[in-house]
GROMACS .gro file of C-alpha atoms in nm:
model
  252
    1UNK     CA    1  18.505   6.380  -4.023
    2UNK     CA    2  18.596   6.037  -4.163
    3UNK     CA    3  18.699   6.191  -4.495
    4UNK     CA    4  18.912   6.451  -4.317
    5UNK     CA    5  19.091   6.189  -4.111
    6UNK     CA    6  19.147   5.974  -4.420
    7UNK     CA    7  19.303   6.270  -4.600
    8UNK     CA    8  19.533   6.345  -4.308
    9UNK     CA    9  19.650   5.985  -4.284
   10UNK     CA   10  19.709   5.973  -4.661
   11UNK     CA   11  19.918   6.289  -4.645
   12UNK     CA   12  20.124   6.149  -4.361
   13UNK     CA   13  20.173   5.818  -4.540
   14UNK     CA   14  20.297   5.998  -4.851
   15UNK     CA   15  20.606   6.104  -4.658
   16UNK     CA   16  20.704   5.744  -4.596
   17UNK     CA   17  20.680   5.518  -4.295
   18UNK     CA   18  20.832   5.579  -3.959
   19UNK     CA   19  20.699   5.924  -3.884
   20UNK     CA   20  20.497   5.940  -3.567
   21UNK     CA   21  20.137   6.010  -3.665
   22UNK     CA   22  19.927   6.159  -3.389
   23UNK     CA   23  19.566   6.213  -3.490
   24UNK     CA   24  19.366   6.395  -3.226
   25UNK     CA   25  18.994   6.416  -3.257
   26UNK     CA   26  18.915   6.780  -3.216
   27UNK     CA   27  18.635   6.938  -3.030
   28UNK     CA   28  18.847   7.249  -3.008
   29UNK     CA   29  18.660   7.576  -2.964
   30UNK     CA   30  18.755   7.825  -3.230
   31UNK     CA   31  18.819   8.084  -2.961
   32UNK     CA   32  19.120   7.890  -2.839
   33UNK     CA   33  19.287   7.898  -3.179
   34UNK     CA   34  19.451   8.198  -3.335
   35UNK     CA   35  19.323   8.287  -3.681
   36UNK     CA   36  19.502   8.036  -3.907
   37UNK     CA   37  19.720   8.204  -4.171
   38UNK     CA   38  19.780   8.036  -4.505
   39UNK     CA   39  20.112   7.857  -4.527
   40UNK     CA   40  20.295   7.788  -4.852
   41UNK     CA   41  20.350   7.428  -4.743
   42UNK     CA   42  20.313   7.245  -4.416
   43UNK     CA   43  20.532   6.959  -4.288
   44UNK     CA   44  20.264   6.731  -4.428
   45UNK     CA   45  20.348   6.853  -4.775
   46UNK     CA   46  19.997   6.989  -4.830
   47UNK     CA   47  20.002   7.306  -5.045
   48UNK     CA   48  19.857   7.613  -4.874
   49UNK     CA   49  19.779   7.421  -4.557
   50UNK     CA   50  19.641   7.630  -4.274
   51UNK     CA   51  19.844   7.669  -3.958
   52UNK     CA   52  19.690   7.728  -3.617
   53UNK     CA   53  19.851   7.765  -3.276
   54UNK     CA   54  19.695   7.592  -2.977
   55UNK     CA   55  19.860   7.594  -2.634
   56UNK     CA   56  20.196   7.658  -2.795
   57UNK     CA   57  20.158   7.375  -3.047
   58UNK     CA   58  20.152   7.431  -3.419
   59UNK     CA   59  19.868   7.248  -3.589
   60UNK     CA   60  19.876   7.194  -3.964
   61UNK     CA   61  19.539   7.147  -4.127
   62UNK     CA   62  19.497   7.063  -4.498
   63UNK     CA   63  19.276   7.305  -4.693
   64UNK     CA   64  18.905   7.236  -4.699
   65UNK     CA   65  18.887   7.104  -4.343
   66UNK     CA   66  18.706   7.325  -4.097
   67UNK     CA   67  18.877   7.421  -3.774
   68UNK     CA   68  18.566   7.345  -3.570
   69UNK     CA   69  18.615   6.971  -3.620
   70UNK     CA   70  18.947   6.852  -3.748
   71UNK     CA   71  19.225   6.610  -3.663
   72UNK     CA   72  19.548   6.770  -3.550
   73UNK     CA   73  19.845   6.589  -3.696
   74UNK     CA   74  20.203   6.607  -3.577
   75UNK     CA   75  20.483   6.456  -3.782
   76UNK     CA   76  20.821   6.410  -3.624
   77UNK     CA   77  21.116   6.176  -3.603
   78UNK     CA   78  21.087   5.908  -3.335
   79UNK     CA   79  21.169   6.045  -2.991
   80UNK     CA   80  21.520   5.933  -2.899
   81UNK     CA   81  21.672   5.943  -2.555
   82UNK     CA   82  22.041   6.030  -2.538
   83UNK     CA   83  22.115   5.725  -2.326
   84UNK     CA   84  21.946   5.474  -2.554
   85UNK     CA   85  22.094   5.630  -2.867
   86UNK     CA   86  22.443   5.618  -2.716
   87UNK     CA   87  22.385   5.258  -2.611
   88UNK     CA   88  22.297   5.157  -2.967
   89UNK     CA   89  22.590   5.344  -3.119
   90UNK     CA   90  22.859   5.236  -2.874
   91UNK     CA   91  22.709   4.888  -2.847
   92UNK     CA   92  22.748   4.841  -3.222
   93UNK     CA   93  23.104   4.976  -3.214
   94UNK     CA   94  23.191   4.753  -2.917
   95UNK     CA   95  23.050   4.448  -3.093
   96UNK     CA   96  23.264   4.529  -3.396
   97UNK     CA   97  23.572   4.553  -3.173
   98UNK     CA   98  23.480   4.221  -3.014
   99UNK     CA   99  23.470   4.067  -3.360
  100UNK     CA  100  23.826   4.188  -3.413
  101UNK     CA  101  23.935   4.033  -3.083
  102UNK     CA  102  23.779   3.700  -3.180
  103UNK     CA  103  23.946   3.707  -3.521
  104UNK     CA  104  24.285   3.768  -3.356
  105UNK     CA  105  24.220   3.478  -3.119
  106UNK     CA  106  24.151   3.251  -3.417
  107UNK     CA  107  24.456   3.370  -3.609
  108UNK     CA  108  24.751   3.142  -3.661
  109UNK     CA  109  25.089   3.282  -3.551
  110UNK     CA  110  25.190   3.368  -3.907
  111UNK     CA  111  24.857   3.520  -4.012
  112UNK     CA  112  24.988   3.873  -4.064
  113UNK     CA  113  25.285   3.734  -4.256
  114UNK     CA  114  25.036   3.544  -4.474
  115UNK     CA  115  24.819   3.853  -4.527
  116UNK     CA  116  25.114   4.082  -4.603
  117UNK     CA  117  25.232   3.829  -4.858
  118UNK     CA  118  24.907   3.834  -5.052
  119UNK     CA  119  24.908   4.003  -5.391
  120UNK     CA  120  24.669   4.296  -5.356
  121UNK     CA  121  24.493   4.508  -5.619
  122UNK     CA  122  24.633   4.856  -5.673
  123UNK     CA  123  24.305   5.016  -5.566
  124UNK     CA  124  24.302   4.859  -5.219
  125UNK     CA  125  24.301   5.136  -4.953
  126UNK     CA  126  24.584   5.153  -4.697
  127UNK     CA  127  24.536   4.937  -4.388
  128UNK     CA  128  24.494   5.245  -4.166
  129UNK     CA  129  24.182   5.350  -4.360
  130UNK     CA  130  23.982   5.041  -4.272
  131UNK     CA  131  23.962   5.107  -3.898
  132UNK     CA  132  23.851   5.468  -3.955
  133UNK     CA  133  23.587   5.373  -4.207
  134UNK     CA  134  23.446   5.100  -3.984
  135UNK     CA  135  23.429   5.330  -3.683
  136UNK     CA  136  23.212   5.573  -3.882
  137UNK     CA  137  23.000   5.296  -4.033
  138UNK     CA  138  22.934   5.129  -3.698
  139UNK     CA  139  22.826   5.464  -3.553
  140UNK     CA  140  22.584   5.517  -3.845
  141UNK     CA  141  22.449   5.164  -3.807
  142UNK     CA  142  22.398   5.212  -3.435
  143UNK     CA  143  22.213   5.540  -3.484
  144UNK     CA  144  21.994   5.397  -3.759
  145UNK     CA  145  21.906   5.103  -3.534
  146UNK     CA  146  21.822   5.346  -3.253
  147UNK     CA  147  21.582   5.534  -3.483
  148UNK     CA  148  21.401   5.216  -3.578
  149UNK     CA  149  21.394   5.082  -3.222
  150UNK     CA  150  21.237   5.410  -3.104
  151UNK     CA  151  20.963   5.403  -3.367
  152UNK     CA  152  20.610   5.287  -3.295
  153UNK     CA  153  20.573   4.909  -3.247
  154UNK     CA  154  20.470   4.737  -3.570
  155UNK     CA  155  20.535   4.416  -3.765
  156UNK     CA  156  20.758   4.619  -3.999
  157UNK     CA  157  20.973   4.736  -3.708
  158UNK     CA  158  21.005   4.382  -3.573
  159UNK     CA  159  21.105   4.253  -3.916
  160UNK     CA  160  21.357   4.536  -3.962
  161UNK     CA  161  21.524   4.463  -3.629
  162UNK     CA  162  21.553   4.094  -3.720
  163UNK     CA  163  21.719   4.197  -4.045
  164UNK     CA  164  21.958   4.413  -3.842
  165UNK     CA  165  22.045   4.127  -3.607
  166UNK     CA  166  22.115   3.900  -3.905
  167UNK     CA  167  22.325   4.166  -4.082
  168UNK     CA  168  22.535   4.239  -3.776
  169UNK     CA  169  22.587   3.868  -3.707
  170UNK     CA  170  22.704   3.805  -4.064
  171UNK     CA  171  22.925   4.114  -4.052
  172UNK     CA  172  23.096   4.024  -3.727
  173UNK     CA  173  23.159   3.668  -3.848
  174UNK     CA  174  23.348   3.787  -4.156
  175UNK     CA  175  23.682   3.881  -3.998
  176UNK     CA  176  23.719   3.553  -3.803
  177UNK     CA  177  23.621   3.369  -4.121
  178UNK     CA  178  23.871   3.556  -4.340
  179UNK     CA  179  24.170   3.551  -4.107
  180UNK     CA  180  24.085   3.228  -3.928
  181UNK     CA  181  24.035   3.007  -4.234
  182UNK     CA  182  24.241   3.203  -4.488
  183UNK     CA  183  24.000   3.083  -4.755
  184UNK     CA  184  23.958   3.382  -4.981
  185UNK     CA  185  23.685   3.236  -5.201
  186UNK     CA  186  23.479   3.143  -4.896
  187UNK     CA  187  23.522   3.497  -4.758
  188UNK     CA  188  23.425   3.647  -5.096
  189UNK     CA  189  23.109   3.435  -5.114
  190UNK     CA  190  23.030   3.534  -4.757
  191UNK     CA  191  23.059   3.898  -4.864
  192UNK     CA  192  22.796   3.840  -5.134
  193UNK     CA  193  22.559   3.710  -4.868
  194UNK     CA  194  22.647   4.012  -4.653
  195UNK     CA  195  22.573   4.251  -4.939
  196UNK     CA  196  22.233   4.096  -5.009
  197UNK     CA  197  22.143   4.115  -4.641
  198UNK     CA  198  22.267   4.476  -4.615
  199UNK     CA  199  22.046   4.584  -4.907
  200UNK     CA  200  21.745   4.407  -4.755
  201UNK     CA  201  21.823   4.564  -4.417
  202UNK     CA  202  21.847   4.915  -4.563
  203UNK     CA  203  21.513   4.869  -4.736
  204UNK     CA  204  21.348   4.730  -4.420
  205UNK     CA  205  21.482   5.021  -4.212
  206UNK     CA  206  21.368   5.271  -4.474
  207UNK     CA  207  21.014   5.138  -4.462
  208UNK     CA  208  21.001   5.203  -4.088
  209UNK     CA  209  21.203   5.526  -4.072
  210UNK     CA  210  21.330   5.682  -4.399
  211UNK     CA  211  21.630   5.846  -4.230
  212UNK     CA  212  21.741   5.509  -4.089
  213UNK     CA  213  21.733   5.363  -4.439
  214UNK     CA  214  21.944   5.647  -4.575
  215UNK     CA  215  22.196   5.608  -4.293
  216UNK     CA  216  22.241   5.247  -4.403
  217UNK     CA  217  22.348   5.344  -4.757
  218UNK     CA  218  22.720   5.409  -4.677
  219UNK     CA  219  22.740   5.063  -4.519
  220UNK     CA  220  22.583   4.902  -4.826
  221UNK     CA  221  22.827   5.087  -5.051
  222UNK     CA  222  23.126   4.980  -4.840
  223UNK     CA  223  23.014   4.616  -4.835
  224UNK     CA  224  22.984   4.631  -5.213
  225UNK     CA  225  23.339   4.764  -5.233
  226UNK     CA  226  23.464   4.502  -4.985
  227UNK     CA  227  23.299   4.228  -5.190
  228UNK     CA  228  23.479   4.340  -5.506
  229UNK     CA  229  23.805   4.366  -5.311
  230UNK     CA  230  23.778   4.015  -5.165
  231UNK     CA  231  23.702   3.863  -5.506
  232UNK     CA  232  24.005   4.049  -5.644
  233UNK     CA  233  24.223   3.906  -5.366
  234UNK     CA  234  24.095   3.558  -5.447
  235UNK     CA  235  24.166   3.601  -5.817
  236UNK     CA  236  24.515   3.742  -5.766
  237UNK     CA  237  24.614   3.475  -5.514
  238UNK     CA  238  24.433   3.173  -5.654
  239UNK     CA  239  24.746   2.959  -5.671
  240UNK     CA  240  24.865   3.029  -5.321
  241UNK     CA  241  24.854   2.718  -5.105
  242UNK     CA  242  24.798   2.679  -4.735
  243UNK     CA  243  25.007   2.457  -4.512
  244UNK     CA  244  24.981   2.168  -4.503
  245UNK     CA  245  24.858   2.138  -4.861
  246UNK     CA  246  24.520   2.312  -4.823
  247UNK     CA  247  24.403   2.511  -5.121
  248UNK     CA  248  24.212   2.835  -5.065
  249UNK     CA  249  23.962   2.719  -5.323
  250UNK     CA  250  23.857   2.442  -5.083
  251UNK     CA  251  23.633   2.703  -4.920
  252UNK     CA  252  23.444   2.774  -5.240
   0.00000   0.00000   0.00000
């Protein structure tokens, strides 16, 4: 029985962390199970695993384990409630909007005139694209956080959520930093820190729930693009000076 349970746990672990593993010690009478047909592959990834039905549940048993004493294993995504998922998604979007409000509050009266006057690289997207991209990214971040939050309690989950809190805090501080200080080199260096944290966050989420890690990839890619864009802005506008006599490089 110990060897059978070890095999089941190993098969589940091979799919990556974050899947709910339910191992039930079976003293199930054979009469209650339908004859188990051979399956080409079970959700556990075990070739020719046997499948039995018990009280409407599908039980996947690796080959070589008798039905008279086995561990039934169910693999599934973490159970998400609609309310909690929506709270994570819209909470993340709302926090992003709040960051925009704060950045506007910190802006000087001529901030948009200053920004419009910056020399920009040819490959910079139009201004209208940024809001759309961020709306999608914040929704993905919120859903990925919901997946991790709904997973089984573990040190890895706690660590992943701390990474998320740090990533979101750094992200929401960027706009006030960029528009409030107008120091392009400081904003570019901040983006590097953001990118490092985003990569670490994606990895931490992926260790808890693989789908959550994959949902983080578009955000990592966008932060990488934004980092390159901010460094390009700094390079193209290095000689611009701030009133009264402040140089943007002071923030380096």
